[in-house]
């Protein structure tokens, strides 16, 4: 019973956390617009947390190796619960910016330690990480649907209030987790830097690809004449494909190995961004390609996370922090570069995912393949 409980509670935390982070990313910028903010302020509201997240997970991951993952996850969920409530009381949109900076630090205290916690929570590290990916992946799929229902019922402040309640429940779940402190290892700092460097471009690429598509494709799709229903279906297909990959990640790893999950599937993930540039008018091919890219990206994410957390237990917080900081760099840089490229046409924004994938593959090849 205690082992079952230990497996379920981190899954509850990751599920509720993903629902909250998606809800905030969608509705807080819209709330800033409601309160009279201009596009520049809205951009800062949307990006300030991501900028901080480039650095926060790495330091929080290192700290979790010292004090234990459970404590940091509890602290992070508590801070975010308070912040979500404060978002419902703010009347000056400029105040969202410093609050989002604090939020970025708090998410660093949740995700990196949570990944480290999963990696030592069971006998099989890879199976535990699969549970982690499925739980947050399911939250990502459900969050937009729940958000629409809540906003239709009570407006954007109500959605943010529900997010506060969700994080309070996540806090309660985190307090019930047992353990969370990895055994110190004398080789904790002895990871092969060359091997680690070969992994990070895939994490950056994943962040850049998914964030650029979700940020700019809806606007691009409108110029192509797609209705909200159709471009929403295309984005949903991407999320559904990623979730499917998480369910099958262990089979993929057994078939091709964790390194094979990176290189071959990154090349296959070019399907959607390339099609959206060359032949963007076929709705059903676009949905199919979006699902395929989501699936292949999910496989790459799983393989990269597995490799990053395959080292000594005493360094897994640091490894998870490095992984999450790399995701944060991609999540920030991808939309920023696409925003600059958009001046030449919205279709050019889809070239950013293509470039990030090709650069990741080239970087891996330059480091000599697997090592």
mmCIF file of C-alpha atoms in Angstrom:
data_model
loop_
_atom_site.group_PDB
_atom_site.id
_atom_site.type_symbol
_atom_site.label_atom_id
_atom_site.label_comp_id
_atom_site.label_asym_id
_atom_site.label_seq_id
_atom_site.Cartn_x
_atom_site.Cartn_y
_atom_site.Cartn_z
ATOM 1 C CA UNK A 1 0.000 0.000 0.000
ATOM 2 C CA UNK A 2 2.787 2.462 0.872
ATOM 3 C CA UNK A 3 4.527 1.769 -2.471
ATOM 4 C CA UNK A 4 1.274 2.344 -4.371
ATOM 5 C CA UNK A 5 0.702 5.571 -2.489
ATOM 6 C CA UNK A 6 4.271 6.671 -3.180
ATOM 7 C CA UNK A 7 3.680 6.159 -6.900
ATOM 8 C CA UNK A 8 0.302 7.883 -7.027
ATOM 9 C CA UNK A 9 1.002 11.076 -5.090
ATOM 10 C CA UNK A 10 3.797 12.406 -7.350
ATOM 11 C CA UNK A 11 1.526 11.642 -10.328
ATOM 12 C CA UNK A 12 -1.202 13.778 -8.742
ATOM 13 C CA UNK A 13 1.267 16.631 -8.249
ATOM 14 C CA UNK A 14 2.544 16.528 -11.838
ATOM 15 C CA UNK A 15 -0.999 16.246 -13.276
ATOM 16 C CA UNK A 16 -2.338 19.229 -11.291
ATOM 17 C CA UNK A 17 0.829 21.258 -11.909
ATOM 18 C CA UNK A 18 0.586 20.845 -15.675
ATOM 19 C CA UNK A 19 -3.087 21.826 -15.700
ATOM 20 C CA UNK A 20 -2.147 24.949 -13.745
ATOM 21 C CA UNK A 21 0.849 25.978 -15.836
ATOM 22 C CA UNK A 22 -1.116 25.608 -19.096
ATOM 23 C CA UNK A 23 -4.060 27.555 -17.676
ATOM 24 C CA UNK A 24 -1.813 30.389 -16.532
ATOM 25 C CA UNK A 25 0.059 30.544 -19.843
ATOM 26 C CA UNK A 26 -3.202 30.839 -21.786
ATOM 27 C CA UNK A 27 -5.329 33.064 -19.572
ATOM 28 C CA UNK A 28 -2.996 35.376 -17.670
ATOM 29 C CA UNK A 29 -1.951 37.287 -20.829
ATOM 30 C CA UNK A 30 -5.644 37.527 -21.756
ATOM 31 C CA UNK A 31 -6.365 38.848 -18.253
ATOM 32 C CA UNK A 32 -3.674 41.486 -18.766
ATOM 33 C CA UNK A 33 -5.422 42.548 -21.983
ATOM 34 C CA UNK A 34 -8.720 42.763 -20.060
ATOM 35 C CA UNK A 35 -7.083 45.094 -17.541
ATOM 36 C CA UNK A 36 -5.940 47.446 -20.312
ATOM 37 C CA UNK A 37 -2.361 46.353 -20.933
ATOM 38 C CA UNK A 38 -0.726 47.016 -24.290
ATOM 39 C CA UNK A 39 1.029 44.393 -26.367
ATOM 40 C CA UNK A 40 4.461 45.189 -24.889
ATOM 41 C CA UNK A 41 3.270 44.636 -21.305
ATOM 42 C CA UNK A 42 1.388 41.514 -22.344
ATOM 43 C CA UNK A 43 4.576 40.195 -23.926
ATOM 44 C CA UNK A 44 6.450 40.761 -20.677
ATOM 45 C CA UNK A 45 3.667 39.060 -18.733
ATOM 46 C CA UNK A 46 3.913 36.069 -21.028
ATOM 47 C CA UNK A 47 7.716 35.863 -21.188
ATOM 48 C CA UNK A 48 9.094 36.990 -17.827
ATOM 49 C CA UNK A 49 8.436 33.662 -16.119
ATOM 50 C CA UNK A 50 9.999 31.720 -19.010
ATOM 51 C CA UNK A 51 13.127 33.890 -18.902
ATOM 52 C CA UNK A 52 13.657 33.122 -15.218
ATOM 53 C CA UNK A 53 12.952 29.446 -15.873
ATOM 54 C CA UNK A 54 16.114 29.211 -17.965
ATOM 55 C CA UNK A 55 18.129 29.432 -14.726
ATOM 56 C CA UNK A 56 15.856 28.458 -11.838
ATOM 57 C CA UNK A 57 15.525 24.684 -12.418
ATOM 58 C CA UNK A 58 19.285 24.108 -12.508
ATOM 59 C CA UNK A 59 19.826 25.747 -9.122
ATOM 60 C CA UNK A 60 16.713 24.172 -7.633
ATOM 61 C CA UNK A 61 17.784 20.761 -8.904
ATOM 62 C CA UNK A 62 21.174 21.116 -7.240
ATOM 63 C CA UNK A 63 19.474 22.239 -4.045
ATOM 64 C CA UNK A 64 17.169 19.215 -4.112
ATOM 65 C CA UNK A 65 20.222 16.933 -4.073
ATOM 66 C CA UNK A 66 21.097 18.521 -0.733
ATOM 67 C CA UNK A 67 17.771 19.008 1.050
ATOM 68 C CA UNK A 68 15.536 16.459 -0.671
ATOM 69 C CA UNK A 69 13.053 16.769 -3.528
ATOM 70 C CA UNK A 70 9.884 16.521 -1.438
ATOM 71 C CA UNK A 71 10.604 19.706 0.505
ATOM 72 C CA UNK A 72 11.215 21.781 -2.606
ATOM 73 C CA UNK A 73 8.137 20.415 -4.400
ATOM 74 C CA UNK A 74 6.037 21.321 -1.363
ATOM 75 C CA UNK A 75 7.489 24.829 -1.186
ATOM 76 C CA UNK A 76 7.031 25.394 -4.920
ATOM 77 C CA UNK A 77 3.403 24.241 -5.003
ATOM 78 C CA UNK A 78 2.592 26.422 -1.969
ATOM 79 C CA UNK A 79 4.060 29.542 -3.595
ATOM 80 C CA UNK A 80 2.232 28.928 -6.873
ATOM 81 C CA UNK A 81 -1.081 28.367 -5.081
ATOM 82 C CA UNK A 82 -0.697 31.796 -3.458
ATOM 83 C CA UNK A 83 0.373 33.412 -6.736
ATOM 84 C CA UNK A 84 -2.622 32.025 -8.642
ATOM 85 C CA UNK A 85 -4.928 33.521 -6.027
ATOM 86 C CA UNK A 86 -3.068 36.845 -6.180
ATOM 87 C CA UNK A 87 -3.591 36.948 -9.962
ATOM 88 C CA UNK A 88 -7.331 37.203 -9.306
ATOM 89 C CA UNK A 89 -6.881 40.289 -7.087
ATOM 90 C CA UNK A 90 -4.426 42.343 -9.182
ATOM 91 C CA UNK A 91 -5.957 45.335 -10.965
ATOM 92 C CA UNK A 92 -2.770 46.818 -12.493
ATOM 93 C CA UNK A 93 -1.452 44.450 -15.192
ATOM 94 C CA UNK A 94 2.149 45.645 -14.705
ATOM 95 C CA UNK A 95 2.141 43.894 -11.323
ATOM 96 C CA UNK A 96 1.835 40.547 -13.080
ATOM 97 C CA UNK A 97 5.446 40.856 -14.259
ATOM 98 C CA UNK A 98 7.248 40.612 -10.874
ATOM 99 C CA UNK A 99 4.759 37.971 -9.764
ATOM 100 C CA UNK A 100 5.554 35.901 -12.851
ATOM 101 C CA UNK A 101 9.264 36.148 -12.079
ATOM 102 C CA UNK A 102 8.568 34.616 -8.670
ATOM 103 C CA UNK A 103 6.373 32.037 -10.397
ATOM 104 C CA UNK A 104 9.246 31.029 -12.698
ATOM 105 C CA UNK A 105 11.452 30.353 -9.679
ATOM 106 C CA UNK A 106 8.653 28.393 -7.997
ATOM 107 C CA UNK A 107 8.116 26.191 -11.065
ATOM 108 C CA UNK A 108 11.832 25.463 -10.982
ATOM 109 C CA UNK A 109 11.295 24.198 -7.432
ATOM 110 C CA UNK A 110 8.509 21.913 -8.676
ATOM 111 C CA UNK A 111 9.550 20.326 -11.971
ATOM 112 C CA UNK A 112 13.246 19.534 -11.559
ATOM 113 C CA UNK A 113 12.912 18.073 -8.019
ATOM 114 C CA UNK A 114 9.757 16.237 -9.097
ATOM 115 C CA UNK A 115 11.624 14.531 -11.939
ATOM 116 C CA UNK A 116 14.429 13.582 -9.552
ATOM 117 C CA UNK A 117 11.835 12.267 -7.106
ATOM 118 C CA UNK A 118 10.269 10.072 -9.779
ATOM 119 C CA UNK A 119 13.657 8.711 -10.821
ATOM 120 C CA UNK A 120 14.315 7.275 -7.343
ATOM 121 C CA UNK A 121 10.731 6.395 -6.394
ATOM 122 C CA UNK A 122 10.636 2.862 -7.807
ATOM 123 C CA UNK A 123 12.763 -0.071 -8.743
ATOM 124 C CA UNK A 124 12.740 0.838 -12.451
ATOM 125 C CA UNK A 125 13.809 4.426 -13.174
ATOM 126 C CA UNK A 126 12.520 4.386 -16.762
ATOM 127 C CA UNK A 127 9.104 3.005 -15.779
ATOM 128 C CA UNK A 128 8.801 5.689 -13.086
ATOM 129 C CA UNK A 129 9.660 8.427 -15.586
ATOM 130 C CA UNK A 130 7.043 7.036 -17.963
ATOM 131 C CA UNK A 131 4.435 7.521 -15.205
ATOM 132 C CA UNK A 132 5.673 11.093 -14.756
ATOM 133 C CA UNK A 133 5.390 11.863 -18.461
ATOM 134 C CA UNK A 134 1.931 10.306 -18.809
ATOM 135 C CA UNK A 135 0.572 12.194 -15.789
ATOM 136 C CA UNK A 136 1.698 15.652 -16.899
ATOM 137 C CA UNK A 137 0.951 14.837 -20.554
ATOM 138 C CA UNK A 138 -2.634 14.012 -19.630
ATOM 139 C CA UNK A 139 -2.869 17.287 -17.728
ATOM 140 C CA UNK A 140 -1.650 19.183 -20.807
ATOM 141 C CA UNK A 141 -4.347 17.591 -22.982
ATOM 142 C CA UNK A 142 -7.156 18.267 -20.507
ATOM 143 C CA UNK A 143 -6.130 21.781 -19.431
ATOM 144 C CA UNK A 144 -7.425 23.704 -22.506
ATOM 145 C CA UNK A 145 -10.782 21.901 -22.335
ATOM 146 C CA UNK A 146 -11.142 22.575 -18.618
ATOM 147 C CA UNK A 147 -10.080 26.181 -19.140
ATOM 148 C CA UNK A 148 -12.741 26.819 -21.765
ATOM 149 C CA UNK A 149 -15.428 25.293 -19.530
ATOM 150 C CA UNK A 150 -14.401 27.309 -16.467
ATOM 151 C CA UNK A 151 -14.011 30.612 -18.341
ATOM 152 C CA UNK A 152 -17.434 30.116 -19.979
ATOM 153 C CA UNK A 153 -18.871 29.609 -16.519
ATOM 154 C CA UNK A 154 -17.145 32.309 -14.493
ATOM 155 C CA UNK A 155 -14.633 34.249 -16.574
ATOM 156 C CA UNK A 156 -10.838 34.321 -16.506
ATOM 157 C CA UNK A 157 -10.508 35.170 -12.780
ATOM 158 C CA UNK A 158 -12.484 32.029 -11.961
ATOM 159 C CA UNK A 159 -10.065 29.898 -14.010
ATOM 160 C CA UNK A 160 -7.122 31.403 -12.114
ATOM 161 C CA UNK A 161 -8.894 30.773 -8.816
ATOM 162 C CA UNK A 162 -9.483 27.138 -9.741
ATOM 163 C CA UNK A 163 -5.759 26.921 -10.545
ATOM 164 C CA UNK A 164 -5.023 28.132 -7.013
ATOM 165 C CA UNK A 165 -7.230 25.374 -5.622
ATOM 166 C CA UNK A 166 -5.519 22.819 -7.881
ATOM 167 C CA UNK A 167 -2.095 23.814 -6.549
ATOM 168 C CA UNK A 168 -3.360 23.687 -2.963
ATOM 169 C CA UNK A 169 -4.378 20.082 -3.675
ATOM 170 C CA UNK A 170 -0.950 19.480 -5.223
ATOM 171 C CA UNK A 171 0.618 20.825 -2.027
ATOM 172 C CA UNK A 172 -1.476 18.421 0.051
ATOM 173 C CA UNK A 173 -0.387 15.532 -2.167
ATOM 174 C CA UNK A 174 3.288 16.548 -1.934
ATOM 175 C CA UNK A 175 3.109 16.521 1.867
ATOM 176 C CA UNK A 176 2.060 12.872 1.735
ATOM 177 C CA UNK A 177 5.054 11.779 -0.335
ATOM 178 C CA UNK A 178 7.569 9.705 1.558
ATOM 179 C CA UNK A 179 11.291 9.775 0.924
ATOM 180 C CA UNK A 180 12.504 12.139 -1.762
ATOM 181 C CA UNK A 181 16.145 12.330 -0.735
ATOM 182 C CA UNK A 182 18.514 10.453 -3.012
ATOM 183 C CA UNK A 183 21.455 8.567 -1.548
ATOM 184 C CA UNK A 184 24.689 10.562 -1.826
ATOM 185 C CA UNK A 185 27.072 9.171 -4.403
ATOM 186 C CA UNK A 186 30.840 9.689 -4.539
ATOM 187 C CA UNK A 187 30.563 9.824 -8.332
ATOM 188 C CA UNK A 188 27.713 12.323 -8.309
ATOM 189 C CA UNK A 189 29.785 15.000 -10.006
ATOM 190 C CA UNK A 190 31.537 12.714 -12.423
ATOM 191 C CA UNK A 191 29.144 12.745 -15.369
ATOM 192 C CA UNK A 192 30.745 12.684 -18.797
ATOM 193 C CA UNK A 193 30.408 16.318 -19.890
ATOM 194 C CA UNK A 194 30.735 15.371 -23.558
ATOM 195 C CA UNK A 195 27.855 12.908 -23.275
ATOM 196 C CA UNK A 196 25.729 15.427 -21.368
ATOM 197 C CA UNK A 197 26.459 18.162 -23.919
ATOM 198 C CA UNK A 198 25.180 15.857 -26.666
ATOM 199 C CA UNK A 199 21.820 15.556 -24.881
ATOM 200 C CA UNK A 200 21.020 19.188 -24.133
ATOM 201 C CA UNK A 201 20.388 20.355 -27.740
ATOM 202 C CA UNK A 202 17.504 17.905 -27.943
ATOM 203 C CA UNK A 203 15.937 19.395 -24.812
ATOM 204 C CA UNK A 204 16.386 22.918 -26.211
ATOM 205 C CA UNK A 205 14.974 21.755 -29.555
ATOM 206 C CA UNK A 206 11.928 20.193 -27.908
ATOM 207 C CA UNK A 207 11.160 23.407 -26.016
ATOM 208 C CA UNK A 208 11.670 25.595 -29.088
ATOM 209 C CA UNK A 209 9.548 23.367 -31.340
ATOM 210 C CA UNK A 210 6.519 22.896 -29.113
ATOM 211 C CA UNK A 211 6.396 26.489 -27.842
ATOM 212 C CA UNK A 212 6.832 28.025 -31.312
ATOM 213 C CA UNK A 213 4.088 25.879 -32.830
ATOM 214 C CA UNK A 214 1.639 26.551 -29.995
ATOM 215 C CA UNK A 215 2.411 30.297 -30.023
ATOM 216 C CA UNK A 216 2.408 31.084 -33.747
ATOM 217 C CA UNK A 217 0.577 28.369 -35.627
ATOM 218 C CA UNK A 218 -2.919 29.542 -34.535
ATOM 219 C CA UNK A 219 -2.206 32.997 -35.980
ATOM 220 C CA UNK A 220 -0.699 31.478 -39.120
ATOM 221 C CA UNK A 221 -3.679 29.147 -39.498
ATOM 222 C CA UNK A 222 -6.104 32.082 -39.439
ATOM 223 C CA UNK A 223 -4.290 33.623 -42.412
ATOM 224 C CA UNK A 224 -4.745 30.302 -44.217
ATOM 225 C CA UNK A 225 -8.500 30.483 -43.639
ATOM 226 C CA UNK A 226 -8.703 27.806 -40.932
ATOM 227 C CA UNK A 227 -11.502 28.221 -38.416
ATOM 228 C CA UNK A 228 -10.801 28.118 -34.685
ATOM 229 C CA UNK A 229 -12.266 24.620 -34.629
ATOM 230 C CA UNK A 230 -9.771 23.338 -37.209
ATOM 231 C CA UNK A 231 -6.620 24.976 -35.917
ATOM 232 C CA UNK A 232 -7.663 23.892 -32.432
ATOM 233 C CA UNK A 233 -7.973 20.323 -33.728
ATOM 234 C CA UNK A 234 -4.475 20.553 -35.214
ATOM 235 C CA UNK A 235 -2.946 21.742 -31.920
ATOM 236 C CA UNK A 236 -4.925 19.102 -30.015
ATOM 237 C CA UNK A 237 -3.539 16.437 -32.365
ATOM 238 C CA UNK A 238 -0.016 17.550 -31.429
ATOM 239 C CA UNK A 239 -0.782 17.146 -27.705
ATOM 240 C CA UNK A 240 -2.550 13.831 -28.242
ATOM 241 C CA UNK A 241 0.405 12.500 -30.247
ATOM 242 C CA UNK A 242 2.790 13.449 -27.450
ATOM 243 C CA UNK A 243 0.628 11.715 -24.854
ATOM 244 C CA UNK A 244 0.490 8.573 -27.021
ATOM 245 C CA UNK A 245 4.288 8.602 -27.195
ATOM 246 C CA UNK A 246 4.529 8.709 -23.425
ATOM 247 C CA UNK A 247 2.349 5.590 -23.170
ATOM 248 C CA UNK A 248 4.591 3.731 -25.634
ATOM 249 C CA UNK A 249 7.931 5.188 -24.530
ATOM 250 C CA UNK A 250 9.115 2.018 -22.823
ATOM 251 C CA UNK A 251 8.436 -0.070 -25.924
ATOM 252 C CA UNK A 252 10.337 2.454 -28.009
ATOM 253 C CA UNK A 253 13.292 2.374 -25.649
ATOM 254 C CA UNK A 254 13.356 -1.431 -25.725
ATOM 255 C CA UNK A 255 13.240 -1.394 -29.521
ATOM 256 C CA UNK A 256 15.762 1.300 -30.447
ATOM 257 C CA UNK A 257 17.439 2.383 -27.203
ATOM 258 C CA UNK A 258 17.316 5.810 -25.555
ATOM 259 C CA UNK A 259 19.861 7.284 -27.988
ATOM 260 C CA UNK A 260 17.864 5.984 -30.947
ATOM 261 C CA UNK A 261 14.803 7.712 -29.495
ATOM 262 C CA UNK A 262 16.577 11.012 -30.095
ATOM 263 C CA UNK A 263 18.192 11.005 -33.513
ATOM 264 C CA UNK A 264 15.830 9.030 -35.741
ATOM 265 C CA UNK A 265 12.662 10.427 -34.251
ATOM 266 C CA UNK A 266 13.889 14.022 -34.398
ATOM 267 C CA UNK A 267 14.230 13.666 -38.164
ATOM 268 C CA UNK A 268 10.721 12.181 -38.374
ATOM 269 C CA UNK A 269 9.328 15.055 -36.284
ATOM 270 C CA UNK A 270 10.021 17.434 -39.176
ATOM 271 C CA UNK A 271 6.694 16.257 -40.650
ATOM 272 C CA UNK A 272 4.400 19.001 -39.353
ATOM 273 C CA UNK A 273 6.556 22.135 -39.617
ATOM 274 C CA UNK A 274 7.743 21.155 -43.114
ATOM 275 C CA UNK A 275 4.192 20.390 -44.282
ATOM 276 C CA UNK A 276 2.900 23.644 -42.774
ATOM 277 C CA UNK A 277 5.387 25.511 -44.984
ATOM 278 C CA UNK A 278 5.132 23.505 -48.216
ATOM 279 C CA UNK A 279 1.483 22.385 -48.248
ATOM 280 C CA UNK A 280 -0.490 24.093 -45.480
ATOM 281 C CA UNK A 281 -3.955 23.965 -47.040
ATOM 282 C CA UNK A 282 -4.884 20.310 -46.484
ATOM 283 C CA UNK A 283 -6.632 20.134 -43.115
ATOM 284 C CA UNK A 284 -6.599 16.362 -42.679
ATOM 285 C CA UNK A 285 -2.955 15.944 -43.740
ATOM 286 C CA UNK A 286 -2.113 18.742 -41.303
ATOM 287 C CA UNK A 287 -3.921 16.966 -38.458
ATOM 288 C CA UNK A 288 -2.138 13.710 -39.266
ATOM 289 C CA UNK A 289 1.251 15.434 -39.495
ATOM 290 C CA UNK A 290 0.621 17.302 -36.234
ATOM 291 C CA UNK A 291 -0.157 14.041 -34.439
ATOM 292 C CA UNK A 292 2.991 12.491 -35.928
ATOM 293 C CA UNK A 293 5.196 15.391 -34.853
ATOM 294 C CA UNK A 294 3.675 15.341 -31.367
ATOM 295 C CA UNK A 295 4.342 11.613 -31.140
ATOM 296 C CA UNK A 296 7.929 11.894 -32.351
ATOM 297 C CA UNK A 297 8.610 14.864 -30.097
ATOM 298 C CA UNK A 298 7.233 12.881 -27.157
ATOM 299 C CA UNK A 299 9.604 10.029 -27.977
ATOM 300 C CA UNK A 300 12.563 12.431 -28.145
ATOM 301 C CA UNK A 301 11.544 14.030 -24.836
ATOM 302 C CA UNK A 302 11.287 10.635 -23.133
ATOM 303 C CA UNK A 303 14.616 9.413 -24.490
ATOM 304 C CA UNK A 304 16.424 12.599 -23.474
ATOM 305 C CA UNK A 305 14.953 12.613 -19.960
ATOM 306 C CA UNK A 306 15.820 8.924 -19.513
ATOM 307 C CA UNK A 307 19.432 9.528 -20.501
ATOM 308 C CA UNK A 308 19.766 12.638 -18.336
ATOM 309 C CA UNK A 309 18.500 10.813 -15.233
ATOM 310 C CA UNK A 310 20.406 7.584 -15.772
ATOM 311 C CA UNK A 311 23.366 8.790 -13.688
ATOM 312 C CA UNK A 312 24.103 8.432 -9.964
ATOM 313 C CA UNK A 313 21.158 9.024 -7.619
ATOM 314 C CA UNK A 314 23.007 11.742 -5.751
ATOM 315 C CA UNK A 315 23.198 13.936 -8.860
ATOM 316 C CA UNK A 316 19.736 13.396 -10.321
ATOM 317 C CA UNK A 317 18.379 16.678 -9.018
ATOM 318 C CA UNK A 318 21.193 18.519 -10.786
ATOM 319 C CA UNK A 319 20.619 16.489 -13.963
ATOM 320 C CA UNK A 320 16.878 17.164 -13.888
ATOM 321 C CA UNK A 321 17.552 20.851 -13.303
ATOM 322 C CA UNK A 322 19.885 20.996 -16.289
ATOM 323 C CA UNK A 323 17.258 19.264 -18.425
ATOM 324 C CA UNK A 324 14.485 21.655 -17.345
ATOM 325 C CA UNK A 325 16.698 24.723 -17.788
ATOM 326 C CA UNK A 326 17.437 23.553 -21.338
ATOM 327 C CA UNK A 327 13.707 23.223 -21.969
ATOM 328 C CA UNK A 328 13.275 26.745 -20.584
ATOM 329 C CA UNK A 329 15.923 28.101 -22.939
ATOM 330 C CA UNK A 330 14.152 26.557 -25.923
ATOM 331 C CA UNK A 331 10.720 27.667 -24.745
ATOM 332 C CA UNK A 332 11.945 31.250 -24.491
ATOM 333 C CA UNK A 333 14.247 31.398 -27.532
ATOM 334 C CA UNK A 334 11.940 29.636 -30.006
ATOM 335 C CA UNK A 335 9.021 32.107 -29.860
ATOM 336 C CA UNK A 336 11.446 35.045 -29.571
ATOM 337 C CA UNK A 337 13.224 34.089 -32.795
ATOM 338 C CA UNK A 338 9.927 33.270 -34.482
ATOM 339 C CA UNK A 339 8.608 36.684 -33.479
ATOM 340 C CA UNK A 340 11.517 38.321 -35.287
ATOM 341 C CA UNK A 341 11.059 36.053 -38.314
ATOM 342 C CA UNK A 342 7.322 36.819 -38.460
ATOM 343 C CA UNK A 343 8.061 40.189 -40.060
ATOM 344 C CA UNK A 344 8.815 38.236 -43.260
ATOM 345 C CA UNK A 345 5.540 36.319 -43.050
ATOM 346 C CA UNK A 346 3.924 34.037 -40.514
ATOM 347 C CA UNK A 347 4.873 30.967 -42.520
ATOM 348 C CA UNK A 348 8.523 31.735 -41.686
ATOM 349 C CA UNK A 349 7.790 31.097 -37.995
ATOM 350 C CA UNK A 350 7.453 27.398 -38.814
ATOM 351 C CA UNK A 351 11.041 27.428 -40.066
ATOM 352 C CA UNK A 352 12.218 27.906 -36.461
ATOM 353 C CA UNK A 353 11.216 24.349 -35.415
ATOM 354 C CA UNK A 354 12.813 22.994 -38.597
ATOM 355 C CA UNK A 355 16.063 24.851 -37.879
ATOM 356 C CA UNK A 356 16.111 23.760 -34.226
ATOM 357 C CA UNK A 357 15.700 20.090 -35.190
ATOM 358 C CA UNK A 358 18.414 20.216 -37.845
ATOM 359 C CA UNK A 359 20.786 22.010 -35.468
ATOM 360 C CA UNK A 360 20.220 19.390 -32.753
ATOM 361 C CA UNK A 361 21.007 16.594 -35.219
ATOM 362 C CA UNK A 362 24.079 18.432 -36.494
ATOM 363 C CA UNK A 363 25.308 19.039 -32.961
ATOM 364 C CA UNK A 364 24.933 15.357 -32.115
ATOM 365 C CA UNK A 365 26.815 14.386 -35.270
ATOM 366 C CA UNK A 366 29.548 16.874 -34.452
ATOM 367 C CA UNK A 367 30.048 15.288 -31.043
ATOM 368 C CA UNK A 368 30.554 11.888 -32.580
ATOM 369 C CA UNK A 369 27.096 10.299 -32.350
ATOM 370 C CA UNK A 370 26.432 8.604 -29.044
ATOM 371 C CA UNK A 371 29.475 9.780 -27.169
#
